[in-house]
């Protein structure tokens, strides 16, 4: 049984406070922490921050910590840690608000993950296996990673409008090979950028992608293409884009120079022009997936592009991991993949449910990190347990990103011959 729950404030990878929790059972102590990102809107769960500008610029989370140490502890102590759904629903009931704003998503999620780890500990099975059991899955798949190699948008200080360019080792046979491809390409890219932009072009963005001072997507893609051509794996690495287009949508237009104060307003594109641009990019580069190609409320243009060609169209801000938004997108055929950010939905139980919802619609599923990460590697186990087929956890560089990729290496080793790397079946891995 759960004997004690103790939370504290720690800092995430951006140096911003977040919540960590130690959950104790008769089997020992299980630790988890909540990731955090740029809040993207009214449909996602609510991150509780203290708001006192004199302390951590208003970002401290002592109220969320107190909620765990008092209200949540009181509700959960004595419960069996293997009853994940009951534990999560006990917190949801205690909170009573739609967006979990009373206790805070940062409080609820950290406890939900810690309970999941404790449940695995109780059953003495690996975490990924335990998650698969919770989700009723018998097959396990190691996801194909999308490594961020160039950062832009709100994640970097350059003039690139879109948030990231990623490389996807779809042609690898195993995950360890995929990670090697990612790392080698990253370092070839570093050399390419140094040659073209000087060493300062290799400064990195919030999740480890290089942030050279480029202003067009094509410039970034050319750098990546050149880096891939210097590897041994030219045919085995594809490209994915994370546009995060809500950041540069103004009214009905998209401002691709939004970060360049001098030029802003001169490179506006209409929705139709954006579709043309994406079509051209997909024809010229091996792009297999685009995330949030349009504003989160621009359902019509996203729908048009989802019906073009074979490129996957992923909803991040469009969906906010919210079951109602996902249902609407399924009904209207708006996109064809879910980006799951667990802190937008809030509990392990609800994360399992929305992944099922997306998979039942034959969508792709990407389990995603946040810009503010911790050393917690839970999403690696989650992606294997749910056979998502895809994971996005930043560059193959920086500790909080590698925590996830390195955990996937361990899982692959642990599974031995039973390990199945999604590879080129990333969209619908075998075990769906
Ligand atoms: P966010 O972005 O955490 O800043 O929302 C993470 C991502 O989409 O890579």
mmCIF file of C-alpha atoms in Angstrom, residues 73-348:
data_model
loop_
_atom_site.group_PDB
_atom_site.id
_atom_site.type_symbol
_atom_site.label_atom_id
_atom_site.label_comp_id
_atom_site.label_asym_id
_atom_site.label_seq_id
_atom_site.Cartn_x
_atom_site.Cartn_y
_atom_site.Cartn_z
ATOM 1 C CA UNK A 73 -1.580 12.429 0.496
ATOM 2 C CA UNK A 74 -4.620 12.258 2.708
ATOM 3 C CA UNK A 75 -6.721 10.845 -0.134
ATOM 4 C CA UNK A 76 -4.220 8.276 -1.384
ATOM 5 C CA UNK A 77 -2.409 6.913 1.651
ATOM 6 C CA UNK A 78 -3.513 3.341 2.246
ATOM 7 C CA UNK A 79 -4.446 2.734 -1.415
ATOM 8 C CA UNK A 80 -3.057 -0.165 -3.420
ATOM 9 C CA UNK A 81 -0.552 1.366 -5.910
ATOM 10 C CA UNK A 82 -1.592 -1.099 -8.617
ATOM 11 C CA UNK A 83 -5.034 0.499 -8.828
ATOM 12 C CA UNK A 84 -3.887 3.210 -11.252
ATOM 13 C CA UNK A 85 -7.324 4.155 -12.494
ATOM 14 C CA UNK A 86 -8.751 4.445 -8.965
ATOM 15 C CA UNK A 87 -5.776 6.517 -7.854
ATOM 16 C CA UNK A 88 -6.102 8.870 -10.817
ATOM 17 C CA UNK A 89 -9.851 9.178 -10.382
ATOM 18 C CA UNK A 90 -9.458 9.846 -6.669
ATOM 19 C CA UNK A 91 -7.341 12.883 -7.600
ATOM 20 C CA UNK A 92 -9.716 13.957 -10.368
ATOM 21 C CA UNK A 93 -12.641 13.737 -7.921
ATOM 22 C CA UNK A 94 -10.738 15.622 -5.258
ATOM 23 C CA UNK A 95 -9.922 18.382 -7.725
ATOM 24 C CA UNK A 96 -13.466 18.635 -9.150
ATOM 25 C CA UNK A 97 -12.526 21.130 -11.916
ATOM 26 C CA UNK A 98 -12.440 20.393 -15.628
ATOM 27 C CA UNK A 99 -8.882 21.611 -16.083
ATOM 28 C CA UNK A 100 -7.505 20.285 -12.784
ATOM 29 C CA UNK A 101 -6.944 23.842 -11.681
ATOM 30 C CA UNK A 102 -7.715 23.320 -8.010
ATOM 31 C CA UNK A 103 -4.861 20.927 -7.223
ATOM 32 C CA UNK A 104 -2.815 21.782 -10.335
ATOM 33 C CA UNK A 105 -1.845 19.495 -13.145
ATOM 34 C CA UNK A 106 1.752 19.623 -11.994
ATOM 35 C CA UNK A 107 0.670 18.121 -8.652
ATOM 36 C CA UNK A 108 -1.702 15.497 -10.079
ATOM 37 C CA UNK A 109 0.581 14.313 -12.886
ATOM 38 C CA UNK A 110 3.677 13.904 -10.719
ATOM 39 C CA UNK A 111 1.692 11.734 -8.286
ATOM 40 C CA UNK A 112 0.043 9.766 -11.101
ATOM 41 C CA UNK A 113 3.440 8.891 -12.606
ATOM 42 C CA UNK A 114 4.946 8.051 -9.220
ATOM 43 C CA UNK A 115 1.971 5.761 -8.512
ATOM 44 C CA UNK A 116 2.480 4.061 -11.880
ATOM 45 C CA UNK A 117 6.121 3.394 -11.020
ATOM 46 C CA UNK A 118 5.043 2.099 -7.614
ATOM 47 C CA UNK A 119 2.492 -0.190 -9.279
ATOM 48 C CA UNK A 120 5.243 -1.674 -11.452
ATOM 49 C CA UNK A 121 7.380 -2.055 -8.334
ATOM 50 C CA UNK A 122 4.565 -3.802 -6.519
ATOM 51 C CA UNK A 123 4.112 -6.273 -9.371
ATOM 52 C CA UNK A 124 7.867 -6.576 -9.809
ATOM 53 C CA UNK A 125 7.702 -6.007 -13.558
ATOM 54 C CA UNK A 126 9.503 -3.396 -15.685
ATOM 55 C CA UNK A 127 7.625 -0.093 -15.959
ATOM 56 C CA UNK A 128 7.023 -0.402 -19.735
ATOM 57 C CA UNK A 129 5.554 -3.859 -19.234
ATOM 58 C CA UNK A 130 3.335 -2.643 -16.419
ATOM 59 C CA UNK A 131 2.045 0.212 -18.614
ATOM 60 C CA UNK A 132 1.325 -2.281 -21.417
ATOM 61 C CA UNK A 133 -0.680 -4.364 -18.919
ATOM 62 C CA UNK A 134 -2.628 -1.297 -17.772
ATOM 63 C CA UNK A 135 -3.424 -0.540 -21.421
ATOM 64 C CA UNK A 136 -4.308 -4.172 -22.207
ATOM 65 C CA UNK A 137 -1.504 -4.520 -24.759
ATOM 66 C CA UNK A 138 0.334 -7.767 -25.313
ATOM 67 C CA UNK A 139 2.953 -6.571 -27.807
ATOM 68 C CA UNK A 140 5.601 -3.972 -27.146
ATOM 69 C CA UNK A 141 7.224 -1.686 -29.684
ATOM 70 C CA UNK A 142 10.260 0.512 -29.278
ATOM 71 C CA UNK A 143 9.372 3.841 -30.899
ATOM 72 C CA UNK A 144 11.106 5.476 -33.840
ATOM 73 C CA UNK A 145 12.587 8.698 -32.458
ATOM 74 C CA UNK A 146 12.354 12.148 -34.031
ATOM 75 C CA UNK A 147 15.482 14.025 -32.939
ATOM 76 C CA UNK A 148 15.366 17.803 -33.006
ATOM 77 C CA UNK A 149 18.490 19.009 -34.808
ATOM 78 C CA UNK A 150 17.523 22.601 -35.680
ATOM 79 C CA UNK A 151 15.503 24.744 -33.307
ATOM 80 C CA UNK A 152 13.495 27.843 -34.126
ATOM 81 C CA UNK A 153 10.120 29.353 -33.268
ATOM 82 C CA UNK A 154 9.750 30.092 -29.576
ATOM 83 C CA UNK A 155 12.458 27.547 -28.785
ATOM 84 C CA UNK A 156 15.418 29.555 -30.102
ATOM 85 C CA UNK A 157 16.619 33.124 -30.580
ATOM 86 C CA UNK A 158 17.220 32.929 -34.343
ATOM 87 C CA UNK A 159 14.860 34.173 -37.056
ATOM 88 C CA UNK A 160 13.484 30.768 -38.082
ATOM 89 C CA UNK A 161 9.705 30.863 -37.763
ATOM 90 C CA UNK A 162 9.031 27.154 -37.361
ATOM 91 C CA UNK A 163 9.847 25.458 -34.062
ATOM 92 C CA UNK A 164 11.990 22.555 -35.153
ATOM 93 C CA UNK A 165 13.474 20.418 -37.896
ATOM 94 C CA UNK A 166 13.857 16.805 -36.811
ATOM 95 C CA UNK A 167 15.598 13.755 -38.223
ATOM 96 C CA UNK A 168 13.854 10.390 -38.062
ATOM 97 C CA UNK A 169 15.949 7.209 -38.477
ATOM 98 C CA UNK A 170 13.186 5.157 -40.059
ATOM 99 C CA UNK A 171 15.683 2.861 -41.772
ATOM 100 C CA UNK A 172 17.453 1.726 -38.605
ATOM 101 C CA UNK A 173 17.004 -1.896 -37.605
ATOM 102 C CA UNK A 174 17.294 -1.339 -33.874
ATOM 103 C CA UNK A 175 16.882 1.593 -31.512
ATOM 104 C CA UNK A 176 20.566 1.674 -30.589
ATOM 105 C CA UNK A 177 21.378 2.050 -34.268
ATOM 106 C CA UNK A 178 18.769 4.829 -34.561
ATOM 107 C CA UNK A 179 20.396 6.686 -31.672
ATOM 108 C CA UNK A 180 23.822 6.297 -33.247
ATOM 109 C CA UNK A 181 22.457 7.681 -36.540
ATOM 110 C CA UNK A 182 20.947 10.592 -34.648
ATOM 111 C CA UNK A 183 24.140 11.422 -32.804
ATOM 112 C CA UNK A 184 26.399 11.110 -35.849
ATOM 113 C CA UNK A 185 24.102 13.236 -38.002
ATOM 114 C CA UNK A 186 23.906 15.832 -35.216
ATOM 115 C CA UNK A 187 27.705 16.137 -35.235
ATOM 116 C CA UNK A 188 27.904 16.249 -39.030
ATOM 117 C CA UNK A 189 25.337 19.034 -38.857
ATOM 118 C CA UNK A 190 27.483 20.849 -36.322
ATOM 119 C CA UNK A 191 30.350 20.762 -38.829
ATOM 120 C CA UNK A 192 28.129 21.918 -41.714
ATOM 121 C CA UNK A 193 26.764 24.816 -39.660
ATOM 122 C CA UNK A 194 30.254 25.799 -38.484
ATOM 123 C CA UNK A 195 31.456 25.943 -42.096
ATOM 124 C CA UNK A 196 28.518 28.083 -43.227
ATOM 125 C CA UNK A 197 27.685 30.202 -40.193
ATOM 126 C CA UNK A 198 30.704 30.027 -37.895
ATOM 127 C CA UNK A 199 30.916 28.381 -34.486
ATOM 128 C CA UNK A 200 28.275 30.657 -32.943
ATOM 129 C CA UNK A 201 25.733 29.126 -35.332
ATOM 130 C CA UNK A 202 26.020 25.996 -33.192
ATOM 131 C CA UNK A 203 24.467 27.570 -30.118
ATOM 132 C CA UNK A 204 21.453 25.513 -29.183
ATOM 133 C CA UNK A 205 17.763 26.086 -28.541
ATOM 134 C CA UNK A 206 15.702 24.975 -25.581
ATOM 135 C CA UNK A 207 15.669 21.267 -26.456
ATOM 136 C CA UNK A 208 19.184 20.985 -27.861
ATOM 137 C CA UNK A 209 18.685 21.657 -31.586
ATOM 138 C CA UNK A 210 21.222 23.989 -33.194
ATOM 139 C CA UNK A 211 19.993 27.535 -33.709
ATOM 140 C CA UNK A 212 21.971 29.051 -36.593
ATOM 141 C CA UNK A 213 20.744 32.439 -37.660
ATOM 142 C CA UNK A 214 18.728 31.309 -40.628
ATOM 143 C CA UNK A 215 15.392 32.788 -41.543
ATOM 144 C CA UNK A 216 13.915 30.315 -43.999
ATOM 145 C CA UNK A 217 12.811 26.714 -43.610
ATOM 146 C CA UNK A 218 14.648 25.791 -46.815
ATOM 147 C CA UNK A 219 17.945 27.091 -45.449
ATOM 148 C CA UNK A 220 17.495 24.826 -42.433
ATOM 149 C CA UNK A 221 16.497 21.844 -44.547
ATOM 150 C CA UNK A 222 19.530 22.322 -46.807
ATOM 151 C CA UNK A 223 21.847 22.242 -43.800
ATOM 152 C CA UNK A 224 20.196 19.044 -42.556
ATOM 153 C CA UNK A 225 20.243 17.462 -46.014
ATOM 154 C CA UNK A 226 23.955 18.197 -46.314
ATOM 155 C CA UNK A 227 24.595 16.691 -42.867
ATOM 156 C CA UNK A 228 22.647 13.530 -43.746
ATOM 157 C CA UNK A 229 24.621 13.217 -47.004
ATOM 158 C CA UNK A 230 27.845 13.104 -44.972
ATOM 159 C CA UNK A 231 26.666 10.046 -43.019
ATOM 160 C CA UNK A 232 26.619 6.405 -44.036
ATOM 161 C CA UNK A 233 22.825 6.350 -43.853
ATOM 162 C CA UNK A 234 21.536 8.688 -46.526
ATOM 163 C CA UNK A 235 18.515 6.572 -47.440
ATOM 164 C CA UNK A 236 17.707 5.627 -43.870
ATOM 165 C CA UNK A 237 17.032 9.022 -42.345
ATOM 166 C CA UNK A 238 13.849 10.990 -43.000
ATOM 167 C CA UNK A 239 12.897 14.493 -41.902
ATOM 168 C CA UNK A 240 10.010 15.792 -39.786
ATOM 169 C CA UNK A 241 8.946 19.392 -39.211
ATOM 170 C CA UNK A 242 7.425 20.888 -36.088
ATOM 171 C CA UNK A 243 5.911 24.130 -37.339
ATOM 172 C CA UNK A 244 3.990 25.325 -34.253
ATOM 173 C CA UNK A 245 2.286 27.700 -36.661
ATOM 174 C CA UNK A 246 0.031 29.256 -34.011
ATOM 175 C CA UNK A 247 3.120 31.234 -33.001
ATOM 176 C CA UNK A 248 3.240 33.071 -36.304
ATOM 177 C CA UNK A 249 -0.396 33.233 -37.291
ATOM 178 C CA UNK A 250 -1.804 36.766 -37.423
ATOM 179 C CA UNK A 251 -5.484 36.844 -38.252
ATOM 180 C CA UNK A 252 -5.818 34.749 -41.386
ATOM 181 C CA UNK A 253 -2.168 35.094 -42.459
ATOM 182 C CA UNK A 254 1.097 33.505 -41.427
ATOM 183 C CA UNK A 255 4.085 35.780 -40.786
ATOM 184 C CA UNK A 256 7.204 33.760 -41.567
ATOM 185 C CA UNK A 257 9.357 36.708 -40.507
ATOM 186 C CA UNK A 258 7.665 37.144 -37.162
ATOM 187 C CA UNK A 259 10.911 37.026 -35.235
ATOM 188 C CA UNK A 260 12.721 39.482 -37.445
ATOM 189 C CA UNK A 261 11.595 42.946 -36.294
ATOM 190 C CA UNK A 262 12.857 44.713 -39.424
ATOM 191 C CA UNK A 263 11.179 42.413 -41.894
ATOM 192 C CA UNK A 264 8.092 41.407 -39.964
ATOM 193 C CA UNK A 265 4.983 41.814 -42.058
ATOM 194 C CA UNK A 266 6.719 41.401 -45.401
ATOM 195 C CA UNK A 267 6.610 37.649 -45.660
ATOM 196 C CA UNK A 268 2.953 37.027 -44.940
ATOM 197 C CA UNK A 269 1.482 33.902 -46.457
ATOM 198 C CA UNK A 270 -2.171 32.997 -46.783
ATOM 199 C CA UNK A 271 -3.367 29.521 -45.809
ATOM 200 C CA UNK A 272 -3.352 28.484 -49.479
ATOM 201 C CA UNK A 273 0.192 29.768 -49.920
ATOM 202 C CA UNK A 274 1.263 27.843 -46.833
ATOM 203 C CA UNK A 275 -0.214 24.665 -48.340
ATOM 204 C CA UNK A 276 1.771 25.298 -51.541
ATOM 205 C CA UNK A 277 4.910 25.879 -49.498
ATOM 206 C CA UNK A 278 4.503 22.607 -47.579
ATOM 207 C CA UNK A 279 3.804 20.749 -50.817
ATOM 208 C CA UNK A 280 6.988 22.086 -52.371
ATOM 209 C CA UNK A 281 9.049 21.253 -49.287
ATOM 210 C CA UNK A 282 7.687 17.693 -49.203
ATOM 211 C CA UNK A 283 8.534 17.267 -52.898
ATOM 212 C CA UNK A 284 12.100 18.503 -52.423
ATOM 213 C CA UNK A 285 13.091 16.926 -49.082
ATOM 214 C CA UNK A 286 12.345 13.541 -47.484
ATOM 215 C CA UNK A 287 9.714 15.003 -45.139
ATOM 216 C CA UNK A 288 7.447 12.365 -43.616
ATOM 217 C CA UNK A 289 5.638 14.310 -40.902
ATOM 218 C CA UNK A 290 4.555 17.890 -40.141
ATOM 219 C CA UNK A 291 3.308 18.994 -36.739
ATOM 220 C CA UNK A 292 0.901 21.899 -36.365
ATOM 221 C CA UNK A 293 1.330 23.233 -39.912
ATOM 222 C CA UNK A 294 -1.412 25.813 -39.240
ATOM 223 C CA UNK A 295 -2.841 27.781 -36.361
ATOM 224 C CA UNK A 296 -4.641 25.762 -33.699
ATOM 225 C CA UNK A 297 -8.009 27.138 -34.791
ATOM 226 C CA UNK A 298 -7.344 26.913 -38.537
ATOM 227 C CA UNK A 299 -9.036 23.518 -38.922
ATOM 228 C CA UNK A 300 -9.820 23.998 -42.610
ATOM 229 C CA UNK A 301 -6.274 24.367 -43.877
ATOM 230 C CA UNK A 302 -4.964 21.538 -41.699
ATOM 231 C CA UNK A 303 -7.676 19.359 -43.141
ATOM 232 C CA UNK A 304 -6.625 20.221 -46.708
ATOM 233 C CA UNK A 305 -3.029 19.297 -46.076
ATOM 234 C CA UNK A 306 -3.931 16.076 -44.251
ATOM 235 C CA UNK A 307 -5.609 14.913 -47.405
ATOM 236 C CA UNK A 308 -2.539 15.547 -49.524
ATOM 237 C CA UNK A 309 0.010 12.839 -50.195
ATOM 238 C CA UNK A 310 1.438 10.518 -47.600
ATOM 239 C CA UNK A 311 2.954 12.981 -45.157
ATOM 240 C CA UNK A 312 1.710 12.525 -41.586
ATOM 241 C CA UNK A 313 -0.014 15.594 -40.131
ATOM 242 C CA UNK A 314 0.299 15.784 -36.354
ATOM 243 C CA UNK A 315 -1.919 17.788 -34.039
ATOM 244 C CA UNK A 316 -0.166 19.257 -31.026
ATOM 245 C CA UNK A 317 -1.657 22.637 -30.143
ATOM 246 C CA UNK A 318 -4.549 21.763 -32.425
ATOM 247 C CA UNK A 319 -5.539 18.908 -30.101
ATOM 248 C CA UNK A 320 -3.852 19.763 -26.781
ATOM 249 C CA UNK A 321 -4.174 16.055 -25.938
ATOM 250 C CA UNK A 322 -7.829 16.856 -25.193
ATOM 251 C CA UNK A 323 -10.294 14.007 -25.912
ATOM 252 C CA UNK A 324 -12.999 16.378 -27.187
ATOM 253 C CA UNK A 325 -10.617 18.086 -29.625
ATOM 254 C CA UNK A 326 -9.317 14.667 -30.712
ATOM 255 C CA UNK A 327 -12.863 13.437 -31.293
ATOM 256 C CA UNK A 328 -13.687 16.491 -33.397
ATOM 257 C CA UNK A 329 -10.504 16.020 -35.447
ATOM 258 C CA UNK A 330 -11.338 12.340 -36.021
ATOM 259 C CA UNK A 331 -14.897 13.154 -37.073
ATOM 260 C CA UNK A 332 -13.825 15.968 -39.393
ATOM 261 C CA UNK A 333 -10.760 14.129 -40.698
ATOM 262 C CA UNK A 334 -8.654 17.133 -39.730
ATOM 263 C CA UNK A 335 -5.281 15.509 -39.040
ATOM 264 C CA UNK A 336 -3.999 11.972 -38.772
ATOM 265 C CA UNK A 337 -1.739 11.817 -35.734
ATOM 266 C CA UNK A 338 -1.829 12.760 -32.057
ATOM 267 C CA UNK A 339 1.054 14.410 -30.244
ATOM 268 C CA UNK A 340 0.592 13.328 -26.648
ATOM 269 C CA UNK A 341 1.939 15.646 -23.969
ATOM 270 C CA UNK A 342 1.068 13.984 -20.695
ATOM 271 C CA UNK A 343 0.885 17.217 -18.749
ATOM 272 C CA UNK A 344 -1.810 18.536 -21.078
ATOM 273 C CA UNK A 345 -4.103 15.698 -20.106
ATOM 274 C CA UNK A 346 -2.854 15.073 -16.607
ATOM 275 C CA UNK A 347 -2.957 11.443 -15.503
ATOM 276 C CA UNK A 348 -1.547 8.144 -16.737
#
